[in-house]
Amino acid sequence: MTERILVLGAGPGGLVSANLLALHGYDVTVVEKSEYHLFQPGMLWIAFQGHPPEKYMRPVKDLVKPTVNLVQGKVAEVNLAERTVTLEDGRRLDYDRVIIALGAHLDYDAVPGHSSLVEEFGDYFRGADYAARFWSHFKAMSRGTLVIAAADPLYKCPPAPLKAAFLAAETLRRRGVKDSVSVVLALPFIHEYPSETVAEIVAPKLREAGVEVKTMFTVDSIDAENRVIYSLEGESITYDLAAVIPAHKGPAIRLLPEEARDDDGFIKVDKYTLQIEGYDDAYAVGDCNNAPTSKTGVTAHLGAEVVVERILGFDSRFNGRTNCPIVTDGEASFVISTYDHPPIPVKFSIFKRLLEDAFIASYWSSLRDPEKWSPIFRAYFEATDPSRVGGGW
Amino acid sequence: MGERIVVDAKGMACPGPITKLVKAYRKAKSGDIIEIYATDPGFKPDLEAWIKRTGNELVEISEEGGVIKAVIKVTAK
C-alpha cells in the first residue's frame, strides 16, 4: 500500500514537502485553511509602498501538483500517538506520516492595546488586508512620527522591521515629506540587528535613510487612545502611526502529547532531522518548530527538502541556513548564517538587490515545482556557505 | 521575597541569551531574581548594555568552564 502522508499547512514548507513527495509517488494530502497562499514578505511592499495585494497572492490549488489531494479546513487537533488529525468541522484524517507546517501563531493579545492598534491602522504581519489598511493610513501621512516596533525579540523574518523602515523612508522621500515625518525604528535588540556583524553593516544605511533607531525597546503596552507605546525597558514613544510586530507563539492547535511543545508552544524537533522528539513518523518544518534558526520562508523551504529526502531514505541534515534579505532603496544584503556559523558580513549592493528580485520572481514556481529550482538554489547556497565566504561577500 | 527564575541559554548563539532574558523579564515582578546561564561570549557586553538601559541590578556575573552565569535582581519594574 502506498504510504499516506499528511501535510498540514500550505505555506512554503508545506507546499515544498507536498509537491516533492507527490513527485515520488506518495499519497499526499495537504490541509490548508485559506483558499489563497500569501507571499508574506509582500506585506511589506503592500503596507509601505502601496503594491496591490493580488500581486502577492495565488490560489493554493494552483500551487500544488495535480496528484496532491487538497483539503480545505482548519486543523484543530493532532494526536501523534494515535496518528490522527481532526479538523475544526469534525473531519478526521489518518496518516502514516505527518509533516506539520502550520507556521507561527501571531498573538495580538500578549501586549495590552495591541489589538486596538492593529484594528485601527493595520500592520504588515497579520494579512494582506491589514497591510492594505496600513497603506491607506501611511499614504496620507504628511507629518508626525511613524513608529516601527516589535512586541518580542522572536518573530518571523528578523530583518522585517528594518525593511519596513527603509521602504517607508523611501516612500516618504518620493512623496517629498521625508523632512516632516520622522521614522522611528524601535528594536528589542542591543544593536540595530540581533547580530552585531549585521548591525555594523546596516547602521550606516539606516542613518543615510534618515531612520532614527532606538535599541532595547521591547513593546510592553500600547495606549492606543493617547498614542503612546511603552517599553519593557522603561521608555516610551509617542506616535501618529505605528506598526508593532506581534509576539509569536507555536500554532494554535491542540497537539498531543503536550510535551511535544516548548514553553511558547513551538513544536520540539531535532534541529538536524526536523523530526518531532520521540516520533519517527512526524516532522515539523518552518516557523512552527523550535529549531534555533530564523523563522523565514528560506528555512522552511530548505527544511522541507531535508524532510522529504529523509522520507526517501537519505540521511539528510538541515544545517539551519538562513538567507534573509535586507532591502533598501535599490540595494540589498542577505543575512547568511547556519547553526554552526554566525552571520557573515555581506555588503549591500545593487547586484544583491537584483538577486533578491530574482528570488521573488521565482517564488511561485519554486513552490509548485521545487525539483526544478533545487539545483539552482543548491548551487547558490553552496557558493555562499558561511564556511566558504566567512570573511564576507 | 521575590521568586527565583532560572534561565538556561547555554548553547544558544547571539541573540539567543538576551532574547531569553527579555522573555523572562516580561514575566518577572519587582524583587524577583533572574539567574541566567549562557555560553555565547557576546552575552556579557550585551547584558551590561541591557542592565545600563533598564536600571535593574546585576548582583553577580561569573564565568566557569566557558559558562557565563549572571544573577539579576529585578528592581526597575
Coordinates of C-alpha atoms in Angstrom, one line a residue:
Chain A
M1 CA 0.0 0.0 0.0
T2 CA 1.2 3.5 -0.8
E3 CA 2.3 5.4 2.3
R4 CA -0.2 8.2 3.2
I5 CA 1.5 11.4 4.1
L6 CA -0.5 14.3 5.6
V7 CA 0.9 17.8 5.2
L8 CA -0.6 20.4 7.5
G9 CA -0.4 23.9 6.1
A10 CA 0.2 25.2 2.6
G11 CA 2.9 27.8 3.3
P12 CA 6.3 27.4 1.7
G13 CA 7.3 24.4 4.0
G14 CA 4.1 22.6 3.4
L15 CA 4.0 23.1 -0.4
V16 CA 7.6 22.2 -1.0
S17 CA 7.2 19.0 1.1
A18 CA 3.9 18.0 -0.6
N19 CA 5.0 18.7 -4.2
L20 CA 8.3 16.9 -3.8
L21 CA 6.7 13.8 -2.2
A22 CA 3.9 13.7 -4.8
L23 CA 6.6 13.6 -7.4
H24 CA 8.0 10.4 -5.7
G25 CA 4.6 8.7 -5.8
Y26 CA 3.4 9.1 -2.3
D27 CA -0.2 9.6 -1.5
V28 CA -0.1 13.2 -0.3
T29 CA -2.9 15.2 1.3
V30 CA -2.4 18.9 2.2
V31 CA -4.7 20.5 4.7
E32 CA -5.0 24.3 4.4
K33 CA -7.5 26.7 6.0
S34 CA -7.1 29.5 3.4
E35 CA -8.0 29.5 -0.2
Y36 CA -5.0 31.7 -1.1
H37 CA -1.3 31.5 -0.4
L38 CA 0.2 34.8 0.6
F39 CA 3.9 35.6 -0.2
Q40 CA 4.4 37.0 3.3
P41 CA 7.3 39.5 2.6
G42 CA 4.8 41.0 0.1
M43 CA 3.0 42.6 3.0
L44 CA 6.0 45.0 3.4
W45 CA 5.5 46.2 -0.2
I46 CA 1.7 46.4 0.2
A47 CA 1.9 48.3 3.5
F48 CA 4.8 50.7 2.8
Q49 CA 4.8 51.1 -1.0
G50 CA 1.2 50.6 -1.9
H51 CA 1.6 47.4 -4.1
P52 CA -1.7 45.7 -4.9
P53 CA -2.3 42.7 -2.5
E54 CA -3.2 40.5 -5.5
K55 CA 0.4 40.6 -6.7
Y56 CA 1.4 38.5 -3.7
M57 CA -1.5 36.0 -3.6
R58 CA -2.2 32.8 -5.5
P59 CA -4.9 30.2 -5.1
V60 CA -3.5 27.3 -3.2
K61 CA -4.9 24.9 -5.8
D62 CA -2.6 26.4 -8.4
L63 CA 0.4 25.8 -6.2
V64 CA 0.0 22.0 -5.8
K65 CA 0.8 19.4 -8.3
P66 CA -2.2 17.6 -9.8
T67 CA -1.6 14.4 -7.8
V68 CA -1.7 16.2 -4.4
N69 CA -5.1 16.0 -2.6
L70 CA -6.1 19.3 -1.2
V71 CA -8.4 19.5 1.8
Q72 CA -9.7 22.9 2.8
G73 CA -10.1 23.0 6.5
K74 CA -8.7 24.2 9.8
V75 CA -6.6 21.8 11.9
A76 CA -8.0 21.5 15.4
E77 CA -6.0 18.6 16.8
V78 CA -3.0 16.5 16.0
N79 CA -2.6 13.3 18.0
L80 CA 0.9 12.0 17.5
A81 CA 0.4 8.7 19.4
E82 CA -2.9 7.8 17.5
R83 CA -1.7 9.2 14.2
T84 CA -4.8 11.2 13.6
V85 CA -5.6 14.8 12.7
T86 CA -9.0 16.3 13.5
L87 CA -10.3 19.3 11.7
E88 CA -12.5 22.0 13.2
D89 CA -15.5 20.8 11.3
G90 CA -15.1 17.4 12.9
R91 CA -13.5 15.6 9.9
R92 CA -10.8 13.0 11.0
L93 CA -7.8 12.2 8.9
D94 CA -5.4 9.3 9.5
Y95 CA -1.8 9.2 8.3
D96 CA 1.3 7.0 8.1
R97 CA 3.5 10.1 8.4
V98 CA 2.7 13.7 9.2
I99 CA 4.5 16.9 8.3
I100 CA 3.3 19.8 10.4
A101 CA 4.0 23.1 8.6
L102 CA 1.4 25.4 10.3
G103 CA 3.6 28.4 10.9
A104 CA 3.6 30.6 13.9
H105 CA 0.6 32.0 15.7
L106 CA 0.6 35.7 16.0
D107 CA -0.5 36.7 19.5
Y108 CA -2.1 40.2 19.4
D109 CA -3.3 39.8 23.0
A110 CA 0.2 39.4 24.6
V111 CA 0.6 43.2 24.7
P112 CA -2.2 45.4 26.1
G113 CA -3.6 47.8 23.5
H114 CA -2.1 45.9 20.6
S115 CA -5.3 44.6 19.1
S116 CA -6.8 48.2 19.2
L117 CA -3.7 49.4 17.3
V118 CA -3.8 46.8 14.6
E119 CA -7.5 47.2 14.1
E120 CA -7.1 51.0 13.7
F121 CA -4.0 51.1 11.4
G122 CA -3.4 47.5 10.2
D123 CA 0.2 46.2 10.0
Y124 CA 2.5 44.2 7.8
F125 CA 2.2 40.8 9.6
R126 CA -1.5 39.9 10.1
G127 CA -2.5 39.5 6.5
A128 CA -2.7 41.2 3.1
D129 CA -5.9 43.1 4.1
Y130 CA -4.2 44.5 7.2
A131 CA -1.2 45.5 5.1
A132 CA -3.6 47.3 2.7
R133 CA -5.2 49.1 5.7
F134 CA -1.8 50.2 6.9
W135 CA -1.1 51.7 3.4
S136 CA -4.4 53.6 3.4
H137 CA -3.1 55.5 6.5
F138 CA 0.6 55.7 5.6
K139 CA 0.0 57.0 2.1
A140 CA -1.8 60.1 3.5
M141 CA 0.8 60.8 6.2
S142 CA 2.5 64.1 5.7
R143 CA 3.8 65.0 9.2
G144 CA 4.4 63.4 12.6
T145 CA 6.0 60.2 13.8
L146 CA 5.9 56.8 12.3
V147 CA 7.0 54.1 14.8
I148 CA 8.0 50.6 13.7
A149 CA 8.5 48.3 16.7
A150 CA 8.2 44.8 18.0
A151 CA 6.5 43.1 21.0
D152 CA 9.1 40.4 21.3
P153 CA 12.6 39.7 20.1
L154 CA 11.5 36.5 18.4
Y155 CA 9.5 37.0 15.2
K156 CA 9.4 35.9 11.6
C157 CA 11.9 37.4 9.2
P158 CA 14.4 39.1 11.6
P159 CA 15.1 42.0 9.1
A160 CA 11.4 42.7 8.6
P161 CA 11.3 45.9 10.7
L162 CA 14.5 47.2 9.1
K163 CA 13.0 46.6 5.6
A164 CA 9.8 48.3 6.8
A165 CA 11.8 51.4 7.9
F166 CA 13.8 51.5 4.6
L167 CA 10.7 51.1 2.4
A168 CA 8.8 53.7 4.5
A169 CA 11.6 56.2 4.3
E170 CA 11.8 55.7 0.5
T171 CA 8.1 56.3 0.1
L172 CA 8.2 59.4 2.2
R173 CA 11.2 60.8 0.3
R174 CA 9.5 60.2 -3.1
R175 CA 6.4 62.0 -1.8
G176 CA 8.6 64.9 -0.7
V177 CA 7.5 64.6 3.0
K178 CA 10.6 62.9 4.5
D179 CA 11.6 66.0 6.4
S180 CA 8.2 66.4 8.1
V181 CA 7.7 62.7 9.1
S182 CA 10.1 61.0 11.4
V183 CA 10.6 57.3 11.0
V184 CA 11.5 55.7 14.4
L185 CA 12.7 52.1 14.4
A186 CA 12.4 50.7 17.9
L187 CA 14.1 47.3 18.2
P188 CA 14.2 44.8 21.1
F189 CA 17.9 44.1 20.4
I190 CA 21.1 45.5 21.9
H191 CA 22.3 46.8 18.4
E192 CA 20.5 47.6 15.1
Y193 CA 20.3 43.8 14.4
P194 CA 20.5 40.7 16.6
S195 CA 23.9 40.0 15.1
E196 CA 26.5 42.7 15.7
T197 CA 28.2 41.9 12.4
V198 CA 25.0 42.7 10.5
A199 CA 24.3 45.7 12.7
E200 CA 27.6 47.3 11.7
I201 CA 26.7 46.9 8.0
V202 CA 23.1 48.1 8.4
A203 CA 23.6 51.0 10.8
P204 CA 25.2 53.5 8.3
K205 CA 22.4 52.6 5.8
L206 CA 19.8 53.5 8.4
R207 CA 21.5 56.8 9.1
E208 CA 21.7 57.5 5.4
A209 CA 17.9 56.8 5.0
G210 CA 17.2 59.2 7.9
V211 CA 15.8 56.5 10.2
E212 CA 16.0 57.1 13.9
V213 CA 16.9 53.9 15.8
K214 CA 16.0 53.1 19.4
T215 CA 17.6 49.9 20.6
M216 CA 16.5 47.8 23.6
F217 CA 12.9 48.8 23.1
T218 CA 10.6 45.8 23.5
V219 CA 6.9 46.9 23.4
D220 CA 5.2 46.2 26.7
S221 CA 1.9 48.1 26.3
I222 CA 0.2 50.4 23.8
D223 CA -2.0 53.3 24.8
A224 CA -4.0 53.5 21.6
E225 CA -6.1 56.4 22.8
N226 CA -3.2 58.7 23.6
R227 CA -0.9 57.2 21.0
V228 CA 2.0 56.2 23.2
I229 CA 4.0 53.0 23.2
Y230 CA 5.7 51.9 26.4
S231 CA 8.7 49.6 26.5
L232 CA 9.6 46.8 28.9
E233 CA 12.9 48.6 29.4
G234 CA 11.1 51.6 30.8
E235 CA 10.9 54.1 27.9
S236 CA 8.0 55.5 25.8
I237 CA 7.5 56.8 22.3
T238 CA 4.5 58.9 21.0
Y239 CA 3.3 58.0 17.6
D240 CA 1.0 59.3 14.9
L241 CA 1.1 56.0 13.0
A242 CA 2.6 52.7 14.3
A243 CA 3.1 49.1 13.3
V244 CA 4.1 46.7 16.0
I245 CA 5.2 43.2 15.2
P246 CA 3.1 40.8 17.4
A247 CA 4.5 38.2 19.8
H248 CA 4.9 34.8 18.0
K249 CA 3.8 31.5 19.5
G250 CA 3.5 28.0 18.3
P251 CA 0.5 27.0 16.1
A252 CA -2.9 27.5 17.7
I253 CA -4.0 23.8 17.6
R254 CA -4.3 21.1 20.2
L255 CA -1.2 18.9 20.0
L256 CA -1.0 15.6 21.8
P257 CA 1.1 14.8 23.7
E258 CA 1.5 18.3 25.2
E259 CA 5.2 17.6 25.9
A260 CA 5.8 17.9 22.2
R261 CA 5.9 21.7 22.6
D262 CA 8.2 24.2 24.3
D263 CA 7.1 27.0 26.6
D264 CA 6.0 29.2 23.7
G265 CA 4.1 26.4 22.0
F266 CA 6.7 25.7 19.3
I267 CA 7.0 22.1 18.4
K268 CA 10.1 20.5 19.7
V269 CA 12.2 18.9 16.9
D270 CA 15.7 17.5 16.4
K271 CA 17.3 20.6 14.8
Y272 CA 19.0 18.5 12.1
T273 CA 16.3 16.0 11.1
L274 CA 13.3 18.2 12.0
Q275 CA 11.7 15.0 13.4
I276 CA 9.4 15.7 16.4
E277 CA 11.1 14.4 19.5
G278 CA 10.0 10.9 20.2
Y279 CA 8.2 10.3 16.9
D280 CA 9.9 8.9 13.8
D281 CA 6.7 9.4 11.7
A282 CA 6.2 13.1 12.5
Y283 CA 8.0 16.2 11.4
A284 CA 7.6 19.9 12.0
V285 CA 9.1 22.3 9.4
G286 CA 9.3 26.1 9.2
D287 CA 8.1 28.7 11.7
C288 CA 6.1 26.2 13.9
N289 CA 9.2 24.3 15.1
N290 CA 11.7 25.3 17.8
A291 CA 14.9 24.8 15.7
P292 CA 17.3 27.5 16.8
T293 CA 17.4 29.4 13.5
S294 CA 15.5 32.3 12.0
K295 CA 11.8 31.9 11.2
T296 CA 11.8 32.5 7.4
G297 CA 10.5 31.1 4.2
V298 CA 14.0 30.0 3.2
T299 CA 14.5 27.9 6.3
A300 CA 11.0 26.4 5.8
H301 CA 11.9 25.6 2.1
L302 CA 15.3 24.1 2.9
G303 CA 13.9 22.2 5.9
A304 CA 11.1 20.7 3.8
E305 CA 13.7 19.4 1.3
V306 CA 15.6 17.7 4.2
V307 CA 12.4 16.1 5.5
V308 CA 11.5 14.8 2.0
E309 CA 15.0 13.4 1.5
R310 CA 14.8 11.7 4.9
I311 CA 11.5 10.1 4.0
L312 CA 13.1 8.9 0.8
G313 CA 15.7 7.2 2.9
F314 CA 18.7 9.6 2.7
D315 CA 20.5 10.8 5.8
S316 CA 20.0 14.5 5.0
R317 CA 20.5 17.1 7.7
F318 CA 19.3 20.6 8.0
N319 CA 22.1 23.0 8.8
G320 CA 19.9 25.9 9.8
R321 CA 20.9 28.0 6.8
T322 CA 19.3 31.5 6.6
N323 CA 19.3 33.9 3.6
C324 CA 17.2 36.8 5.0
P325 CA 17.3 39.7 2.5
I326 CA 17.6 43.3 3.8
V327 CA 16.4 45.6 1.1
T328 CA 17.0 49.4 0.9
D329 CA 16.3 51.8 -1.9
G330 CA 17.8 49.9 -4.8
E331 CA 20.3 47.8 -2.9
A332 CA 20.1 44.6 -0.8
S333 CA 22.2 42.5 1.6
F334 CA 21.5 39.0 2.9
V335 CA 21.8 37.7 6.5
I336 CA 23.6 34.4 5.9
S337 CA 24.2 32.0 8.8
T338 CA 24.0 28.4 9.8
Y339 CA 23.7 26.6 13.1
D340 CA 27.5 26.4 13.2
H341 CA 28.3 29.8 11.8
P342 CA 27.0 33.2 13.0
P343 CA 26.0 35.7 10.3
I344 CA 28.8 36.7 8.0
P345 CA 29.4 40.3 6.8
V346 CA 27.5 40.7 3.5
K347 CA 27.9 44.2 1.9
F348 CA 24.9 46.0 0.4
S349 CA 25.0 46.0 -3.4
I350 CA 22.8 46.6 -6.5
F351 CA 23.6 43.0 -7.6
K352 CA 22.2 41.5 -4.4
R353 CA 19.0 43.5 -4.9
L354 CA 18.7 42.0 -8.4
L355 CA 19.3 38.6 -6.9
E356 CA 16.6 39.2 -4.4
D357 CA 14.2 40.4 -7.1
A358 CA 15.0 37.2 -9.0
F359 CA 14.3 35.1 -5.9
I360 CA 10.9 36.8 -5.5
A361 CA 10.1 36.4 -9.2
S362 CA 10.8 32.6 -8.9
Y363 CA 8.7 32.2 -5.7
W364 CA 5.5 30.7 -7.1
S365 CA 7.3 28.4 -9.5
S366 CA 9.8 27.3 -6.7
L367 CA 6.8 26.2 -4.6
R368 CA 4.9 24.3 -7.2
D369 CA 8.0 22.8 -8.9
P370 CA 10.7 22.8 -6.3
E371 CA 12.6 20.0 -8.1
K372 CA 13.3 22.3 -11.0
W373 CA 14.8 25.0 -8.7
S374 CA 16.6 22.8 -6.3
P375 CA 19.8 22.5 -8.4
I376 CA 20.0 26.3 -8.8
F377 CA 19.3 27.0 -5.1
R378 CA 21.7 24.4 -4.1
A379 CA 24.5 25.9 -6.2
Y380 CA 23.7 29.3 -4.7
F381 CA 23.6 28.0 -1.1
E382 CA 26.9 26.1 -1.6
A383 CA 28.6 29.1 -3.2
T384 CA 27.5 31.3 -0.3
D385 CA 28.0 28.9 2.5
P386 CA 29.4 30.8 5.5
S387 CA 32.3 28.4 5.9
R388 CA 33.3 29.3 2.3
V389 CA 32.7 33.0 2.3
G390 CA 33.1 33.6 6.1
G391 CA 35.3 36.6 5.5
G392 CA 32.5 38.4 3.8
W393 CA 30.7 38.7 0.4
Chain B
M1 CA 11.0 37.7 48.9
G2 CA 10.6 37.5 45.2
E3 CA 10.8 34.4 43.0
R4 CA 14.0 33.0 41.6
I5 CA 13.7 32.4 37.8
V6 CA 16.4 30.3 36.3
V7 CA 17.0 30.7 32.5
D8 CA 19.2 28.3 30.6
A9 CA 20.5 29.9 27.5
K10 CA 23.6 27.6 27.1
G11 CA 24.5 26.7 23.5
M12 CA 22.3 29.5 22.1
A13 CA 24.1 31.8 19.8
C14 CA 23.6 35.5 19.7
P15 CA 20.9 36.9 20.2
G16 CA 19.5 33.8 22.0
P17 CA 20.6 34.6 25.6
I18 CA 19.2 38.2 25.5
T19 CA 16.0 37.0 23.9
K20 CA 15.5 34.5 26.7
L21 CA 16.3 37.2 29.3
V22 CA 13.8 39.6 27.8
K23 CA 11.1 36.8 27.8
A24 CA 11.9 36.1 31.5
Y25 CA 11.9 39.8 32.4
R26 CA 8.5 40.3 30.9
K27 CA 7.1 37.7 33.3
A28 CA 9.1 38.9 36.3
K29 CA 7.9 41.1 39.1
S30 CA 9.9 43.6 41.2
G31 CA 12.1 41.8 43.7
D32 CA 12.4 38.6 41.6
I33 CA 15.9 37.2 40.9
I34 CA 16.7 36.1 37.3
E35 CA 19.6 33.6 37.1
I36 CA 20.8 33.1 33.6
Y37 CA 23.4 30.7 32.1
A38 CA 24.9 31.3 28.7
T39 CA 27.9 30.2 26.6
D40 CA 27.8 32.9 23.9
P41 CA 30.7 35.2 24.6
G42 CA 28.7 38.1 23.2
F43 CA 26.3 37.8 26.1
K44 CA 28.5 39.7 28.6
P45 CA 28.7 43.0 26.8
D46 CA 25.0 42.6 25.7
L47 CA 23.9 42.0 29.3
E48 CA 25.9 45.0 30.6
A49 CA 24.2 47.3 28.0
W50 CA 20.8 45.8 29.0
I51 CA 21.4 46.4 32.7
K52 CA 22.5 50.0 32.0
R53 CA 19.4 50.7 29.9
T54 CA 16.8 49.0 32.2
G55 CA 18.3 50.0 35.5
N56 CA 18.0 46.5 37.0
E57 CA 20.7 45.3 39.4
L58 CA 23.4 42.9 38.3
V59 CA 24.1 41.0 41.5
E60 CA 26.7 38.6 40.2
I61 CA 28.5 37.8 36.9
S62 CA 31.0 35.0 36.7
E63 CA 32.4 32.6 34.2
E64 CA 33.4 29.0 34.8
G65 CA 34.4 26.4 32.1
G66 CA 33.0 28.6 29.3
V67 CA 29.7 29.1 31.0
I68 CA 28.7 32.6 32.0
K69 CA 26.4 32.9 35.0
A70 CA 24.6 36.1 35.7
V71 CA 22.3 36.9 38.6
I72 CA 20.0 39.9 38.1
K73 CA 17.7 41.4 40.7
V74 CA 14.6 42.9 39.2
T75 CA 14.4 46.4 40.6
A76 CA 13.2 48.6 37.7
K77 CA 9.6 47.2 37.4

